[in-house]
PDB file of C-alpha atoms and ligand atoms in Angstrom:
ATOM      1  CA  MET A 191      21.390  10.769  11.131  1.00 64.00           C
ATOM      2  CA  ASP A 192      22.926   8.867   8.228  1.00 74.00           C
ATOM      3  CA  LYS A 193      20.097   6.785   6.802  1.00 90.00           C
ATOM      4  CA  ILE A 194      16.452   5.770   7.010  1.00 95.00           C
ATOM      5  CA  ILE A 195      15.490   2.154   6.352  1.00 96.00           C
ATOM      6  CA  PHE A 196      12.379   1.160   4.406  1.00 95.00           C
ATOM      7  CA  ALA A 197      11.335  -2.294   5.615  1.00 94.00           C
ATOM      8  CA  THR A 198      10.602  -3.979   2.300  1.00 89.00           C
ATOM      9  CA  SER A 199      12.253  -6.566   0.119  1.00 81.00           C
ATOM     10  CA  ASN A 200      10.232  -5.474  -2.917  1.00 85.00           C
ATOM     11  CA  GLN A 201      12.527  -3.711  -5.417  1.00 84.00           C
ATOM     12  CA  GLY A 202       9.610  -2.120  -7.290  1.00 79.00           C
ATOM     13  CA  LYS A 203       8.444  -0.431  -4.095  1.00 83.00           C
ATOM     14  CA  MET A 204      11.999   0.699  -3.302  1.00 88.00           C
ATOM     15  CA  ASP A 205      12.356   2.354  -6.726  1.00 85.00           C
ATOM     16  CA  GLU A 206       9.075   4.254  -6.214  1.00 82.00           C
ATOM     17  CA  ILE A 207      10.069   5.263  -2.684  1.00 87.00           C
ATOM     18  CA  LYS A 208      13.491   6.515  -3.782  1.00 86.00           C
ATOM     19  CA  MET A 209      11.849   8.546  -6.557  1.00 83.00           C
ATOM     20  CA  ILE A 210       9.363  10.250  -4.195  1.00 82.00           C
ATOM     21  CA  MET A 211      11.986  10.818  -1.487  1.00 85.00           C
ATOM     22  CA  GLU A 212      14.454  12.357  -3.971  1.00 85.00           C
ATOM     23  CA  GLY A 213      16.074  15.439  -2.505  1.00 85.00           C
ATOM     24  CA  PHE A 214      15.354  14.284   1.059  1.00 86.00           C
ATOM     25  CA  PRO A 215      18.493  15.103   3.027  1.00 86.00           C
ATOM     26  CA  CYS A 216      19.282  11.581   4.133  1.00 87.00           C
ATOM     27  CA  GLU A 217      19.553   8.310   2.283  1.00 91.00           C
ATOM     28  CA  ILE A 218      16.610   5.867   2.187  1.00 93.00           C
ATOM     29  CA  VAL A 219      17.830   2.275   1.999  1.00 94.00           C
ATOM     30  CA  SER A 220      16.093  -1.117   1.777  1.00 94.00           C
ATOM     31  CA  MET A 221      16.492  -3.764   4.495  1.00 93.00           C
ATOM     32  CA  LYS A 222      18.824  -5.670   2.169  1.00 92.00           C
ATOM     33  CA  GLU A 223      20.976  -2.570   1.583  1.00 92.00           C
ATOM     34  CA  ALA A 224      21.112  -2.131   5.367  1.00 92.00           C
ATOM     35  CA  GLY A 225      22.136  -5.785   5.775  1.00 93.00           C
ATOM     36  CA  ILE A 226      18.992  -6.723   7.685  1.00 93.00           C
ATOM     37  CA  TYR A 227      17.215  -9.972   6.970  1.00 91.00           C
ATOM     38  CA  ALA A 228      13.987 -10.560   8.860  1.00 89.00           C
ATOM     39  CA  VAL A 229      10.672 -12.183   8.112  1.00 89.00           C
ATOM     40  CA  ILE A 230       8.023 -10.341  10.070  1.00 92.00           C
ATOM     41  CA  GLU A 231       4.564 -11.797  10.554  1.00 92.00           C
ATOM     42  CA  GLU A 232       1.706  -9.434   9.799  1.00 92.00           C
ATOM     43  CA  THR A 233      -0.462 -10.247  12.813  1.00 96.00           C
ATOM     44  CA  GLY A 234      -2.409  -6.966  12.909  1.00 97.00           C
ATOM     45  CA  THR A 235      -6.052  -6.483  11.951  1.00 97.00           C
ATOM     46  CA  THR A 236      -5.609  -2.989  10.489  1.00 98.00           C
ATOM     47  CA  PHE A 237      -3.193  -1.554   7.903  1.00 98.00           C
ATOM     48  CA  GLU A 238      -1.877   0.775  10.617  1.00 98.00           C
ATOM     49  CA  GLU A 239      -1.142  -2.116  13.017  1.00 98.00           C
ATOM     50  CA  ASN A 240       0.707  -4.146  10.389  1.00 98.00           C
ATOM     51  CA  ALA A 241       2.779  -1.196   9.157  1.00 98.00           C
ATOM     52  CA  ILE A 242       3.703  -0.324  12.769  1.00 98.00           C
ATOM     53  CA  ILE A 243       4.611  -3.959  13.631  1.00 98.00           C
ATOM     54  CA  LYS A 244       7.028  -4.090  10.657  1.00 97.00           C
ATOM     55  CA  ALA A 245       8.529  -0.633  11.233  1.00 97.00           C
ATOM     56  CA  LYS A 246       9.098  -1.239  14.970  1.00 97.00           C
ATOM     57  CA  GLU A 247      10.643  -4.664  14.492  1.00 97.00           C
ATOM     58  CA  VAL A 248      13.200  -3.450  11.920  1.00 96.00           C
ATOM     59  CA  MET A 249      13.889  -0.268  13.930  1.00 96.00           C
ATOM     60  CA  LYS A 250      14.783  -2.480  16.936  1.00 96.00           C
ATOM     61  CA  LEU A 251      17.134  -4.598  14.787  1.00 95.00           C
ATOM     62  CA  SER A 252      18.810  -1.634  13.088  1.00 93.00           C
ATOM     63  CA  GLY A 253      18.646   1.189  15.617  1.00 94.00           C
ATOM     64  CA  CYS A 254      17.707   3.456  12.697  1.00 94.00           C
ATOM     65  CA  ILE A 255      14.526   5.346  11.846  1.00 96.00           C
ATOM     66  CA  THR A 256      12.502   2.762   9.932  1.00 97.00           C
ATOM     67  CA  LEU A 257       9.568   3.082   7.553  1.00 96.00           C
ATOM     68  CA  ALA A 258       7.235   0.225   6.602  1.00 97.00           C
ATOM     69  CA  ASP A 259       4.007  -0.020   4.643  1.00 96.00           C
ATOM     70  CA  ASP A 260       0.923  -2.170   4.444  1.00 96.00           C
ATOM     71  CA  SER A 261      -1.646  -2.019   1.689  1.00 96.00           C
ATOM     72  CA  GLY A 262      -4.684  -3.723   0.258  1.00 97.00           C
ATOM     73  CA  LEU A 263      -8.153  -3.475  -1.241  1.00 98.00           C
ATOM     74  CA  GLU A 264     -11.197  -2.562   0.881  1.00 98.00           C
ATOM     75  CA  ILE A 265     -14.708  -3.253  -0.461  1.00 98.00           C
ATOM     76  CA  ASP A 266     -17.359  -1.519   1.636  1.00 98.00           C
ATOM     77  CA  TYR A 267     -20.279  -3.866   0.833  1.00 98.00           C
ATOM     78  CA  ILE A 268     -18.440  -6.910   2.224  1.00 98.00           C
ATOM     79  CA  ASN A 269     -17.231  -5.264   5.436  1.00 98.00           C
ATOM     80  CA  LYS A 270     -14.035  -3.921   3.897  1.00 98.00           C
ATOM     81  CA  GLU A 271     -12.795  -7.352   2.796  1.00 98.00           C
ATOM     82  CA  PRO A 272     -10.229  -8.477   1.714  1.00 98.00           C
ATOM     83  CA  GLY A 273      -8.509  -5.601   3.595  1.00 98.00           C
ATOM     84  CA  VAL A 274      -5.327  -6.558   5.432  1.00 98.00           C
ATOM     85  CA  TYR A 275      -5.772 -10.076   4.063  1.00 97.00           C
ATOM     86  CA  SER A 276      -5.608  -8.904   0.414  1.00 97.00           C
ATOM     87  CA  ALA A 277      -2.462 -10.884  -0.410  1.00 94.00           C
ATOM     88  CA  ARG A 278      -3.677 -13.921   1.579  1.00 96.00           C
ATOM     89  CA  TYR A 279      -7.308 -13.828   0.297  1.00 98.00           C
ATOM     90  CA  LEU A 280      -8.275 -17.353  -0.940  1.00 98.00           C
ATOM     91  CA  GLY A 281      -4.610 -18.348  -0.399  1.00 97.00           C
ATOM     92  CA  GLU A 282      -1.332 -16.619  -1.315  1.00 95.00           C
ATOM     93  CA  ASP A 283      -0.845 -18.802  -4.407  1.00 97.00           C
ATOM     94  CA  THR A 284      -4.350 -18.475  -5.848  1.00 98.00           C
ATOM     95  CA  PRO A 285      -4.208 -16.581  -9.157  1.00 97.00           C
ATOM     96  CA  TYR A 286      -5.638 -13.054  -9.084  1.00 97.00           C
ATOM     97  CA  SER A 287      -7.964 -13.993 -11.951  1.00 97.00           C
ATOM     98  CA  VAL A 288      -9.730 -16.295  -9.430  1.00 98.00           C
ATOM     99  CA  LYS A 289      -9.598 -13.794  -6.546  1.00 98.00           C
ATOM    100  CA  ASN A 290     -10.960 -11.027  -8.777  1.00 98.00           C
ATOM    101  CA  LYS A 291     -13.760 -13.164 -10.212  1.00 98.00           C
ATOM    102  CA  THR A 292     -14.763 -14.316  -6.713  1.00 98.00           C
ATOM    103  CA  LEU A 293     -15.019 -10.720  -5.490  1.00 98.00           C
ATOM    104  CA  ILE A 294     -17.074  -9.703  -8.545  1.00 98.00           C
ATOM    105  CA  ASP A 295     -19.400 -12.680  -7.893  1.00 98.00           C
ATOM    106  CA  ARG A 296     -19.776 -11.692  -4.228  1.00 98.00           C
ATOM    107  CA  LEU A 297     -21.133  -8.330  -5.395  1.00 98.00           C
ATOM    108  CA  ASN A 298     -23.712  -9.932  -7.686  1.00 98.00           C
ATOM    109  CA  GLY A 299     -26.881  -7.790  -7.609  1.00 98.00           C
ATOM    110  CA  VAL A 300     -25.095  -4.868  -5.929  1.00 98.00           C
ATOM    111  CA  GLU A 301     -25.279  -1.702  -8.032  1.00 97.00           C
ATOM    112  CA  GLY A 302     -23.686   1.740  -8.411  1.00 95.00           C
ATOM    113  CA  GLU A 303     -22.184   3.434  -5.380  1.00 96.00           C
ATOM    114  CA  ASP A 304     -22.872   0.373  -3.223  1.00 98.00           C
ATOM    115  CA  ARG A 305     -19.914  -1.172  -5.062  1.00 98.00           C
ATOM    116  CA  SER A 306     -17.551   1.418  -3.519  1.00 98.00           C
ATOM    117  CA  ALA A 307     -14.010   0.260  -2.816  1.00 98.00           C
ATOM    118  CA  ARG A 308     -10.507   1.624  -2.484  1.00 98.00           C
ATOM    119  CA  PHE A 309      -6.842   0.744  -2.421  1.00 98.00           C
ATOM    120  CA  VAL A 310      -5.350   1.769   0.910  1.00 98.00           C
ATOM    121  CA  CYS A 311      -1.712   2.207   1.833  1.00 97.00           C
ATOM    122  CA  VAL A 312      -0.475   3.065   5.304  1.00 98.00           C
ATOM    123  CA  ILE A 313       3.164   3.922   5.940  1.00 97.00           C
ATOM    124  CA  ALA A 314       4.470   3.895   9.494  1.00 98.00           C
ATOM    125  CA  ALA A 315       7.704   5.421  10.767  1.00 98.00           C
ATOM    126  CA  ALA A 316       9.274   4.054  13.951  1.00 98.00           C
ATOM    127  CA  PHE A 317      11.869   6.262  15.657  1.00 96.00           C
ATOM    128  CA  PRO A 318      14.555   5.029  18.061  1.00 95.00           C
ATOM    129  CA  ASP A 319      13.058   7.400  20.707  1.00 95.00           C
ATOM    130  CA  GLY A 320       9.878   5.287  20.620  1.00 96.00           C
ATOM    131  CA  GLU A 321       7.764   7.727  18.619  1.00 97.00           C
ATOM    132  CA  ILE A 322       5.561   6.319  15.852  1.00 98.00           C
ATOM    133  CA  ILE A 323       3.978   8.320  13.043  1.00 98.00           C
ATOM    134  CA  THR A 324       1.701   7.071  10.271  1.00 98.00           C
ATOM    135  CA  ALA A 325       0.461   8.364   6.904  1.00 98.00           C
ATOM    136  CA  ARG A 326      -2.466   6.978   4.875  1.00 98.00           C
ATOM    137  CA  GLY A 327      -3.229   7.245   1.160  1.00 98.00           C
ATOM    138  CA  THR A 328      -6.161   5.874  -0.862  1.00 98.00           C
ATOM    139  CA  ILE A 329      -7.447   5.533  -4.451  1.00 97.00           C
ATOM    140  CA  GLU A 330     -11.245   5.612  -4.375  1.00 98.00           C
ATOM    141  CA  GLY A 331     -13.337   3.671  -6.876  1.00 98.00           C
ATOM    142  CA  VAL A 332     -15.998   1.020  -7.401  1.00 98.00           C
ATOM    143  CA  ILE A 333     -15.671  -2.682  -8.165  1.00 98.00           C
ATOM    144  CA  GLY A 334     -16.199  -3.254 -11.898  1.00 98.00           C
ATOM    145  CA  TYR A 335     -18.513  -5.897 -13.378  1.00 98.00           C
ATOM    146  CA  GLU A 336     -15.620  -7.622 -15.149  1.00 98.00           C
ATOM    147  CA  GLU A 337     -11.817  -7.527 -15.128  1.00 98.00           C
ATOM    148  CA  LYS A 338     -10.365  -4.814 -17.374  1.00 98.00           C
ATOM    149  CA  GLY A 339      -6.790  -3.871 -18.191  1.00 98.00           C
ATOM    150  CA  THR A 340      -3.484  -5.647 -18.310  1.00 95.00           C
ATOM    151  CA  HIS A 341      -1.271  -3.171 -16.447  1.00 94.00           C
ATOM    152  CA  GLY A 342      -0.368  -3.289 -12.788  1.00 89.00           C
ATOM    153  CA  PHE A 343      -0.904  -6.349 -10.630  1.00 92.00           C
ATOM    154  CA  GLY A 344      -3.225  -7.940  -8.095  1.00 95.00           C
ATOM    155  CA  TYR A 345      -6.659  -6.340  -7.903  1.00 97.00           C
ATOM    156  CA  ASP A 346      -5.878  -3.590 -10.450  1.00 96.00           C
ATOM    157  CA  PRO A 347      -8.251  -4.975 -13.132  1.00 98.00           C
ATOM    158  CA  ILE A 348     -11.328  -4.655 -10.865  1.00 98.00           C
ATOM    159  CA  LEU A 349     -10.938  -1.228  -9.230  1.00 98.00           C
ATOM    160  CA  TYR A 350     -12.742   1.163 -11.591  1.00 98.00           C
ATOM    161  CA  VAL A 351     -11.904   4.803 -10.900  1.00 98.00           C
ATOM    162  CA  PRO A 352     -14.860   6.946 -12.140  1.00 97.00           C
ATOM    163  CA  GLU A 353     -12.748  10.130 -12.181  1.00 96.00           C
ATOM    164  CA  TYR A 354     -10.482   8.575 -14.832  1.00 97.00           C
ATOM    165  CA  GLY A 355     -13.127   6.398 -16.543  1.00 98.00           C
ATOM    166  CA  MET A 356     -10.982   3.256 -16.273  1.00 98.00           C
ATOM    167  CA  THR A 357      -9.663   0.624 -13.888  1.00 98.00           C
ATOM    168  CA  THR A 358      -6.220   1.036 -12.356  1.00 96.00           C
ATOM    169  CA  GLY A 359      -5.314  -1.974 -14.508  1.00 96.00           C
ATOM    170  CA  GLU A 360      -6.009   0.114 -17.614  1.00 97.00           C
ATOM    171  CA  MET A 361      -3.819   3.007 -16.440  1.00 95.00           C
ATOM    172  CA  LEU A 362      -0.265   3.281 -17.678  1.00 93.00           C
ATOM    173  CA  PRO A 363       2.137   2.775 -14.762  1.00 87.00           C
ATOM    174  CA  GLU A 364       3.191   6.450 -14.807  1.00 86.00           C
ATOM    175  CA  GLU A 365      -0.498   7.504 -14.703  1.00 90.00           C
ATOM    176  CA  LYS A 366      -1.276   5.182 -11.783  1.00 90.00           C
ATOM    177  CA  ASN A 367       1.874   6.224  -9.897  1.00 85.00           C
ATOM    178  CA  LYS A 368       0.721   9.853  -9.945  1.00 88.00           C
ATOM    179  CA  ILE A 369      -2.496   9.010  -8.076  1.00 93.00           C
ATOM    180  CA  SER A 370      -1.490   5.845  -6.244  1.00 93.00           C
ATOM    181  CA  HIS A 371      -2.388   5.145  -2.622  1.00 96.00           C
ATOM    182  CA  ARG A 372       1.293   4.424  -1.976  1.00 93.00           C
ATOM    183  CA  GLY A 373       2.418   7.647  -3.667  1.00 92.00           C
ATOM    184  CA  ILE A 374      -0.038   9.738  -1.628  1.00 95.00           C
ATOM    185  CA  ALA A 375       0.954   8.049   1.660  1.00 96.00           C
ATOM    186  CA  LEU A 376       4.651   8.459   0.839  1.00 92.00           C
ATOM    187  CA  GLN A 377       4.302  12.125  -0.026  1.00 92.00           C
ATOM    188  CA  LEU A 378       2.467  12.718   3.259  1.00 95.00           C
ATOM    189  CA  MET A 379       5.089  10.753   5.190  1.00 95.00           C
ATOM    190  CA  ARG A 380       7.829  12.810   3.547  1.00 93.00           C
ATOM    191  CA  GLU A 381       6.139  15.994   4.836  1.00 93.00           C
ATOM    192  CA  LYS A 382       5.660  14.534   8.346  1.00 95.00           C
ATOM    193  CA  LEU A 383       9.306  13.407   8.475  1.00 93.00           C
ATOM    194  CA  MET A 384      10.523  16.872   7.415  1.00 91.00           C
ATOM    195  CA  GLU A 385       8.487  18.368  10.264  1.00 92.00           C
ATOM    196  CA  LYS A 386       9.606  15.828  12.888  1.00 90.00           C
ATOM    197  CA  LEU A 387      13.278  16.121  11.858  1.00 88.00           C
ATOM    198  CA  ASN A 388      13.100  19.913  11.582  1.00 84.00           C
ATOM    199  CA  ILE A 389      14.089  19.916   7.925  1.00 81.00           C
ATOM    200  CA  ILE A 390      13.100  23.076   6.101  1.00 70.00           C
TER     201      ILE A 390
HETATM  202  P1  IMP B 104       1.508  -5.460   0.364  1.00 52.97           P
HETATM  203  O1  IMP B 104       1.194  -4.269   1.172  1.00 52.97           O
HETATM  204  O2  IMP B 104       2.616  -5.242  -0.597  1.00 52.97           O
HETATM  205  O3  IMP B 104       1.657  -6.697   1.193  1.00 52.97           O
HETATM  206  O4  IMP B 104       0.231  -5.702  -0.585  1.00 52.97           O
HETATM  207  C1  IMP B 104      -0.923  -6.296  -0.124  1.00 52.97           C
HETATM  208  C2  IMP B 104      -1.804  -6.778  -1.250  1.00 52.97           C
HETATM  209  O5  IMP B 104      -2.777  -5.762  -1.536  1.00 52.97           O
HETATM  210  C3  IMP B 104      -1.163  -7.056  -2.582  1.00 52.97           C
HETATM  211  O6  IMP B 104      -0.618  -8.343  -2.603  1.00 52.97           O
HETATM  212  C4  IMP B 104      -2.355  -6.932  -3.517  1.00 52.97           C
HETATM  213  O7  IMP B 104      -3.182  -8.064  -3.425  1.00 52.97           O
HETATM  214  C5  IMP B 104      -3.117  -5.780  -2.896  1.00 52.97           C
HETATM  215  N1  IMP B 104      -2.710  -4.492  -3.475  1.00 52.97           N
HETATM  216  C6  IMP B 104      -2.048  -3.486  -2.831  1.00 52.97           C
HETATM  217  N2  IMP B 104      -1.824  -2.457  -3.655  1.00 52.97           N
HETATM  218  C7  IMP B 104      -2.362  -2.807  -4.849  1.00 52.97           C
HETATM  219  C8  IMP B 104      -2.411  -2.143  -6.124  1.00 52.97           C
HETATM  220  O8  IMP B 104      -1.920  -1.031  -6.334  1.00 52.97           O
HETATM  221  N3  IMP B 104      -3.015  -2.842  -7.116  1.00 52.97           N
HETATM  222  C9  IMP B 104      -3.550  -4.074  -6.955  1.00 52.97           C
HETATM  223  N4  IMP B 104      -3.521  -4.729  -5.795  1.00 52.97           N
HETATM  224  C10 IMP B 104      -2.926  -4.107  -4.738  1.00 52.97           C
END
């Protein structure tokens, strides 16, 4: 096996993936590096479904083992919204300042642990033999009462992580990377891949 493809066009994600997969005995390449150009619709209703749709589609095009991820913010009080629609919530082009304020307003009057929420990341691996494996990582927290922090992106300013006493938007990138939903899912996927491919 010469390479594994990660179905993303996001360079930031690729850098993180390559860092976590360092030392893995085969190369992890992006779709672009593999010469594959595809726009895949995320038609699933769960993170698992969307990650599997993307991984399978690119595996079929490339014939290689393919990894893909899907992530988002789940807020328990509002039935795990925005969930798989995190990027599309209130429209793709709506600024996150508006999305974040709307979510805070929707939790008006909700206190303490009832504000529980998490970032979720699911990574799926599709193998040419038809097997699919998935790995899930989360960062648990509560929705803050106001936006805090200027690091990160998206919903980072509103996910307050009690264990660290700050939002993920207040964490330095290297701090967040150590505990990130994507990092945890990737680490787990690395272990599952080693097992499946009999790598010691
Ligand atoms: P995707 O999996 O890259 O499509 O990300 C889905 C969406 O979830 C992003 O566009 C953000 O809205 C949200 N999201 C996922 N991970 C994070 C994070 O670490 N911080 C803030 N928002 C996130």
